[in-house]
Coordinates of C-alpha atoms in Angstrom, one line a residue:
X1490 CA 100.2 96.6 259.8
X1491 CA 101.6 97.9 262.7
X1492 CA 99.3 100.5 265.1
X1493 CA 99.1 101.4 269.1
X1494 CA 96.8 100.2 271.5
X1495 CA 95.5 103.3 271.4
X1496 CA 94.4 103.7 267.6
X1497 CA 92.3 100.7 268.7
X1498 CA 90.1 102.6 271.5
X1499 CA 90.0 105.2 269.0
X1500 CA 87.7 103.2 266.9
X1501 CA 85.0 101.9 270.0
X1502 CA 82.5 103.6 271.2
X1503 CA 80.5 101.1 273.8
X1504 CA 77.4 102.2 275.2
X1505 CA 76.5 98.5 276.6
X1506 CA 77.2 98.6 280.4
X1507 CA 78.3 95.3 282.7
X1508 CA 79.9 93.8 279.2
X1509 CA 81.6 90.0 279.5
X1510 CA 84.5 89.2 277.2
X1511 CA 86.8 86.1 277.3
X1512 CA 90.2 85.9 276.9
X1513 CA 92.0 83.9 274.6
X1514 CA 95.9 82.7 275.0
X1515 CA 97.1 81.5 271.7
X1516 CA 100.3 79.3 272.1
X1517 CA 101.6 78.4 269.1
X1518 CA 104.2 75.5 270.0
X1519 CA 104.0 71.6 269.8
X1520 CA 106.0 68.2 269.7
X1521 CA 105.2 68.0 266.1
X1522 CA 103.2 69.5 263.4
X1523 CA 99.9 67.4 262.4
X1524 CA 99.6 67.1 258.9
X1525 CA 96.1 68.1 259.4
X1526 CA 96.4 71.4 261.2
X1527 CA 96.0 74.5 259.4
X1528 CA 96.5 76.7 262.5
X1529 CA 99.7 78.7 263.4
X1530 CA 102.0 76.4 264.9
X1531 CA 105.2 74.5 265.1
X1532 CA 107.7 72.9 267.2
X1533 CA 109.0 75.5 269.2
X1534 CA 112.5 75.6 270.6
X1535 CA 113.0 77.0 274.1
X1536 CA 114.2 80.3 272.8
X1537 CA 110.6 80.7 271.4
X1538 CA 108.8 79.9 274.4
X1539 CA 110.2 82.6 275.9
X1540 CA 109.9 84.9 273.9
X1541 CA 106.3 84.0 273.7
X1542 CA 106.2 84.8 277.3
X1543 CA 108.0 88.3 277.0
X1544 CA 105.5 89.3 274.7
X1545 CA 102.1 87.9 275.8
X1546 CA 103.3 89.9 279.3
X1547 CA 103.6 93.2 278.1
X1548 CA 100.7 92.7 275.0
X1549 CA 98.4 91.7 278.5
X1550 CA 99.2 95.2 280.3
X1551 CA 99.4 97.1 276.6
X1552 CA 95.8 96.0 275.8
X1553 CA 95.0 97.1 278.9
X1554 CA 95.7 100.7 279.2
X1555 CA 93.0 101.0 276.7
X1556 CA 90.4 98.6 277.1
X1557 CA 90.6 97.6 280.7
X1558 CA 87.6 99.7 281.5
X1559 CA 85.3 98.3 279.1
X1560 CA 84.1 94.8 279.7
X1561 CA 84.7 92.2 282.8
X1562 CA 86.5 89.4 281.8
X1563 CA 85.0 85.7 282.7
X1564 CA 86.4 83.5 280.8
X1565 CA 90.5 82.3 279.8
X1566 CA 90.9 79.7 277.2
X1567 CA 94.7 78.6 276.7
X1568 CA 94.9 77.1 273.0
X1569 CA 97.2 76.3 270.4
X1570 CA 99.5 74.6 269.4
X1571 CA 99.9 72.9 272.8
X1572 CA 98.9 75.0 275.1
X1573 CA 99.7 71.9 278.1
X1574 CA 103.8 72.3 277.0
X1575 CA 103.2 75.3 279.2
X1576 CA 104.2 74.8 283.2
X1577 CA 101.4 75.3 286.1
X1578 CA 103.6 78.2 287.3
X1579 CA 103.8 80.0 284.3
X1580 CA 99.9 79.8 284.0
X1581 CA 99.2 81.1 287.0
X1582 CA 101.3 83.5 286.1
X1583 CA 99.2 85.0 283.3
X1584 CA 96.5 84.3 285.3
X1585 CA 97.5 86.6 287.8
X1586 CA 98.7 89.0 285.3
X1587 CA 95.9 88.9 283.4
X1588 CA 93.6 89.6 286.9
X1589 CA 95.9 92.6 287.8
X1590 CA 95.3 94.4 284.1
X1591 CA 91.8 94.1 283.4
X1592 CA 88.4 93.8 285.5
X1593 CA 88.4 89.7 286.1
X1594 CA 85.6 87.8 287.3
X1595 CA 87.2 84.1 285.9
X1596 CA 83.9 81.3 285.9
X1597 CA 86.0 79.0 283.7
X1598 CA 89.4 78.8 282.6
X1599 CA 89.8 76.3 279.6
X1600 CA 93.2 74.4 279.1
X1601 CA 93.5 72.3 275.7
X1602 CA 95.7 69.1 276.8
X1603 CA 97.1 66.4 274.6
X1604 CA 97.3 63.1 275.8
X1605 CA 100.9 63.0 275.0
X1606 CA 101.8 66.3 278.0
X1607 CA 102.7 64.4 280.8
X1608 CA 99.6 63.7 283.5
X1609 CA 101.9 64.6 286.3
X1610 CA 101.3 68.4 285.3
X1611 CA 97.7 68.0 285.6
X1612 CA 97.2 68.9 290.1
X1613 CA 99.5 71.6 289.3
X1614 CA 97.4 73.2 286.8
X1615 CA 94.1 72.9 289.0
X1616 CA 96.0 74.6 291.4
X1617 CA 96.8 77.2 289.4
X1618 CA 93.3 77.9 288.3
X1619 CA 92.3 75.7 285.4
X1620 CA 88.5 74.4 286.1
X1621 CA 88.1 72.9 282.6
X1622 CA 90.6 70.6 280.2
X1623 CA 89.7 70.0 276.7
X1624 CA 91.6 67.0 275.4
X1625 CA 92.9 66.8 271.9
X1626 CA 91.7 62.9 271.9
X1627 CA 90.9 63.4 268.0
X1628 CA 90.2 59.1 267.6
X1629 CA 89.6 56.1 270.2
X1630 CA 91.7 54.0 267.3
X1631 CA 95.5 53.1 267.1
X1632 CA 95.8 52.9 263.5
X1633 CA 93.7 56.0 262.6
X1634 CA 95.5 58.1 265.3
X1635 CA 98.8 57.0 263.6
X1636 CA 97.3 58.3 260.0
X1637 CA 96.4 61.6 261.3
X1638 CA 99.9 61.6 262.5
X1639 CA 99.5 62.0 266.7
X1640 CA 101.8 61.0 269.1
X1641 CA 100.0 59.1 271.5
X1642 CA 98.2 55.9 272.3
X1643 CA 94.1 55.2 272.8
X1644 CA 95.9 53.9 276.2
X1645 CA 97.1 57.2 276.6
X1646 CA 93.5 58.5 276.3
X1647 CA 92.2 57.1 278.8
X1648 CA 95.8 56.8 281.6
X1649 CA 95.4 61.3 281.5
X1650 CA 91.6 61.5 281.5
X1651 CA 91.9 58.9 284.7
X1652 CA 95.2 61.5 286.0
X1653 CA 92.8 64.3 285.6
X1654 CA 89.9 63.2 287.4
X1655 CA 92.4 62.3 290.2
X1656 CA 93.3 65.3 290.1
X1657 CA 89.7 66.9 290.6
X1658 CA 88.8 67.8 287.5
X1659 CA 85.3 67.7 287.2
X1660 CA 84.8 69.0 283.6
X1661 CA 86.7 67.9 280.6
X1662 CA 85.5 68.1 276.7
X1663 CA 86.8 65.3 274.4
X1664 CA 88.0 66.2 270.9
X1665 CA 86.8 63.3 267.7
X1666 CA 87.6 63.8 264.0
X1667 CA 85.0 61.8 262.4
X1668 CA 84.5 61.2 258.6
X1669 CA 88.4 60.1 258.2
X1670 CA 89.9 57.9 255.6
X1671 CA 89.3 54.7 256.5
X1672 CA 86.6 54.7 258.8
X1673 CA 84.3 52.6 259.4
X1674 CA 82.1 51.1 262.3
X1675 CA 84.4 49.3 264.5
X1676 CA 86.1 52.9 264.7
X1677 CA 82.5 54.1 265.5
X1678 CA 82.3 51.7 267.9
X1679 CA 85.4 52.6 269.4
X1680 CA 84.8 56.1 269.8
X1681 CA 81.4 55.5 271.7
X1682 CA 83.0 52.7 273.6
X1683 CA 85.7 55.6 274.9
X1684 CA 83.2 58.1 275.2
X1685 CA 80.9 55.6 277.7
X1686 CA 84.2 54.8 279.5
X1687 CA 85.6 58.4 280.1
X1688 CA 82.4 59.9 280.4
X1689 CA 83.4 63.6 279.9
X1690 CA 81.0 66.3 280.1
X1691 CA 81.5 67.9 276.9
X1692 CA 82.8 66.0 273.4
X1693 CA 82.7 68.0 270.5
X1694 CA 82.7 65.9 266.7
X1695 CA 84.6 67.9 264.2
X1696 CA 85.0 67.0 260.5
X1697 CA 88.5 67.7 258.5
X1698 CA 88.4 71.2 256.9
X1699 CA 90.7 73.4 254.9
X1700 CA 92.7 70.9 253.9
X1701 CA 94.0 73.2 250.8
X1702 CA 97.4 74.3 252.6
X1703 CA 98.4 71.2 254.7
X1704 CA 99.8 67.7 253.8
X1705 CA 96.8 65.4 255.1
X1706 CA 94.8 66.6 251.5
X1707 CA 96.9 63.8 250.1
X1708 CA 95.2 61.4 252.1
X1709 CA 92.3 62.6 251.8
X1710 CA 92.7 62.8 247.8
X1711 CA 93.8 58.7 247.7
X1712 CA 91.0 57.9 250.1
X1713 CA 88.2 60.7 250.1
X1714 CA 84.6 59.9 251.8
X1715 CA 81.9 60.5 250.0
X1716 CA 79.4 63.6 251.2
X1717 CA 76.2 60.4 252.2
X1718 CA 78.9 58.6 254.0
X1719 CA 80.1 62.0 255.7
X1720 CA 76.2 62.7 256.4
X1721 CA 75.6 59.2 257.9
X1722 CA 78.7 59.3 260.1
X1723 CA 77.3 62.5 261.7
X1724 CA 73.9 61.4 262.1
X1725 CA 74.9 58.5 263.9
X1726 CA 76.9 60.0 266.1
X1727 CA 73.9 62.8 267.0
X1728 CA 71.6 59.5 267.8
X1729 CA 74.4 57.7 269.8
X1730 CA 75.5 61.0 271.6
X1731 CA 71.9 61.9 272.1
X1732 CA 71.2 58.2 273.6
X1733 CA 74.2 58.9 276.0
X1734 CA 72.4 62.2 277.6
X1735 CA 74.4 64.4 275.8
X1736 CA 72.3 67.8 274.5
X1737 CA 73.6 69.1 271.1
X1738 CA 73.9 72.7 271.2
X1739 CA 76.1 73.6 268.6
X1740 CA 77.0 71.9 264.9
X1741 CA 79.6 70.3 266.2
X1742 CA 79.2 70.1 270.0
X1743 CA 77.4 68.0 272.4
X1744 CA 77.4 68.8 276.5
X1745 CA 75.7 67.4 279.6
X1746 CA 73.4 69.7 280.8
X1747 CA 75.3 72.8 282.4
X1748 CA 78.6 71.7 280.8
X1749 CA 78.5 73.5 277.9
X1750 CA 81.7 75.7 277.1
X1751 CA 81.3 79.5 278.0
X1752 CA 84.6 81.2 276.5
X1753 CA 82.9 79.1 272.9
X1754 CA 79.6 80.2 273.1
X1755 CA 81.1 84.0 273.2
X1756 CA 82.4 83.1 269.4
X1757 CA 78.9 81.4 268.4
X1758 CA 76.9 84.2 270.5
X1759 CA 78.9 87.3 269.1
X1760 CA 80.1 88.3 272.5
X1761 CA 83.6 89.8 272.7
X1762 CA 86.7 87.7 273.3
X1763 CA 90.5 89.4 273.4
X1764 CA 93.1 87.7 271.9
X1765 CA 96.6 87.2 272.6
X1766 CA 99.4 85.7 271.3
X1767 CA 101.0 85.5 267.4
X1768 CA 97.7 85.1 265.2
X1769 CA 94.8 85.6 268.4
X1770 CA 91.8 87.3 267.0
X1771 CA 89.8 89.2 268.3
X1772 CA 86.4 90.8 268.5
X1773 CA 84.8 94.0 270.2
X1774 CA 82.0 95.3 269.9
X1775 CA 82.3 96.6 265.1
X1776 CA 85.5 96.1 265.5
X1777 CA 87.8 93.1 264.7
X1778 CA 91.2 92.7 264.8
X1779 CA 93.9 89.7 264.5
X1780 CA 97.7 89.3 265.5
X1781 CA 100.1 88.5 262.2
X1782 CA 100.8 84.8 262.5
X1783 CA 104.7 84.9 263.4
X1784 CA 106.3 84.7 266.5
X1785 CA 109.0 87.0 265.9
X1786 CA 107.0 89.8 263.8
X1787 CA 104.2 89.8 266.5
X1788 CA 106.7 90.0 269.5
X1789 CA 109.3 92.7 267.9
X1790 CA 106.1 95.2 267.4
X1791 CA 104.4 94.0 271.3
X1792 CA 108.1 95.0 273.1
X1793 CA 108.1 98.1 271.1
X1794 CA 104.7 99.1 272.1
X1795 CA 102.8 98.6 269.3
X1796 CA 100.3 95.4 267.5
X1797 CA 101.6 93.9 264.2
X1798 CA 97.9 92.8 262.8
X1799 CA 97.5 90.7 259.8
X1800 CA 93.7 92.2 260.3
X1801 CA 92.1 95.0 260.9
X1802 CA 88.3 95.7 260.3
X1803 CA 85.9 98.5 261.7
X1804 CA 82.5 96.6 260.5
X1805 CA 79.6 97.9 259.3
X1806 CA 76.4 97.4 260.9
X1807 CA 75.1 95.2 257.9
X1808 CA 78.7 92.8 257.8
X1809 CA 78.2 93.2 261.8
X1810 CA 74.7 91.2 261.3
X1811 CA 75.4 89.2 259.1
X1812 CA 78.5 87.5 261.1
X1813 CA 76.7 87.4 264.4
X1814 CA 73.4 85.6 261.9
X1815 CA 76.4 82.9 260.7
X1816 CA 77.8 82.3 263.8
X1817 CA 74.5 82.3 266.2
X1818 CA 72.8 79.9 263.9
X1819 CA 75.2 77.1 264.3
X1820 CA 74.0 76.9 267.6
X1821 CA 70.5 74.5 268.3
X1822 CA 69.0 77.7 269.9
X1823 CA 69.7 79.7 267.0
X1824 CA 69.2 83.4 267.7
X1825 CA 66.7 85.8 268.7
X1826 CA 65.1 87.5 265.7
X1827 CA 63.4 90.4 267.5
X1828 CA 66.4 90.8 269.9
X1829 CA 68.8 91.2 266.5
X1830 CA 66.4 93.3 265.0
X1831 CA 66.6 95.9 268.3
X1832 CA 70.3 95.6 268.0
X1833 CA 70.2 96.9 264.4
X1834 CA 67.6 98.9 264.4
X1835 CA 68.7 101.4 261.9
X1836 CA 69.2 98.5 258.8
X1837 CA 66.2 97.5 256.6
X1838 CA 65.3 94.0 257.7
X1839 CA 62.4 93.2 254.8
X1840 CA 65.1 91.4 252.5
X1841 CA 66.1 89.3 255.4
X1842 CA 63.0 88.5 256.4
X1843 CA 61.4 87.2 253.0
X1844 CA 64.0 85.2 252.7
X1845 CA 63.2 83.7 256.3
X1846 CA 60.2 82.9 255.2
X1847 CA 61.0 81.1 251.8
X1848 CA 63.4 79.3 253.9
X1849 CA 61.3 78.4 256.8
X1850 CA 58.4 77.7 253.6
X1851 CA 60.8 75.0 252.5
X1852 CA 61.8 73.1 256.0
X1853 CA 65.4 74.6 256.0
X1854 CA 64.5 77.3 259.0
X1855 CA 62.1 76.9 261.8
X1856 CA 61.2 80.0 263.5
X1857 CA 59.6 79.3 267.2
X1858 CA 58.0 82.6 268.9
X1859 CA 60.5 85.0 268.2
X1860 CA 63.8 82.3 267.8
X1861 CA 65.3 81.3 264.6
X1862 CA 67.3 78.0 264.3
X1863 CA 68.3 75.6 261.6
X1864 CA 66.6 72.1 262.3
X1865 CA 68.4 69.6 263.9
X1866 CA 68.0 67.3 260.2
X1867 CA 69.8 70.6 258.0
X1868 CA 72.9 71.1 260.1
X1869 CA 75.7 69.2 257.7
X1870 CA 74.5 72.1 254.8
X1871 CA 74.3 75.2 257.4
X1872 CA 76.7 76.7 255.1
X1873 CA 75.0 76.5 252.3
X1874 CA 71.6 77.7 254.2
X1875 CA 73.1 80.6 255.1
X1876 CA 74.6 81.4 251.8
X1877 CA 70.8 81.8 250.5
X1878 CA 70.1 84.0 253.7
X1879 CA 72.6 86.6 253.6
X1880 CA 74.2 86.8 250.2

């Protein structure tokens, strides 16, 4: 779908003042496409990189012409792909462009960093303004890293985290994948030992998902992990990370006090995020859109002053409410049910409250004052609980 940024603004009726938003940059290039990855990414060439930079700069100014006065940007996230493939001066240039075009008060700037990226860039990234790094470690097992198609080793993880500390970074996230074929007690113990040694401020513990269209599906089908084993592994991480002082603030995320990712909280708390780059998604008020996942189609439109979208939705109050609950109930803190009823005052909440009472009676939901949440012991079956509540 081709449209102009002005057509987006025409659908918006922003009432809230002092609205805070996040900015997400999708850098789709990597050295090698991982066999489990379902995001838009591929090994790009120099000309792809330059086309992306030109498109991003134009997209920033295009979107800002229509939307800059509606919110203040306070978080930035560079995701991918492998955005650590960017040069520090390119990061600095993008942040500078963002600040010139939007109202910005940047509290958190995250860069996803793969361990195979040269650590020599780290000081430059720090000086460019990045204050949080998210490392795609995935595992502290060399053989498991190989089965995942990763290019780095366990030693590389330790080395790059040491380099990040030396460069002055005090806010690090470590991504780990769990419930993998062949994972055993030794892998679990190795991961926990790795966390103890590196002491990241946050740990994200993910299970494999959306395998239907990726090569890793074959590996999984040859050695599937039973659901009860997945559950046991997940619960072991819950317990071990709690003992190490990490608080579980979301189904897959644990942080030391004060270090939950501000940008990612915007998704779960259903706050505005503006996405830049091919396949990047945006959400603002009752409007959701996503750029087409194709560098040439995206940049071709952008450089002509247009937007090429794979999704464009004006949400009804009912749809927005369901999306808010689906994301918010992933948080350990849950949602403020009374505030939600005020926010969507035009809706009939009686059917929802009947379902809430039923789910609370069987221990699938907890109600404490105005807060509604999933019990931590039910996080693994969150999708089925939310399905009962919302559909």
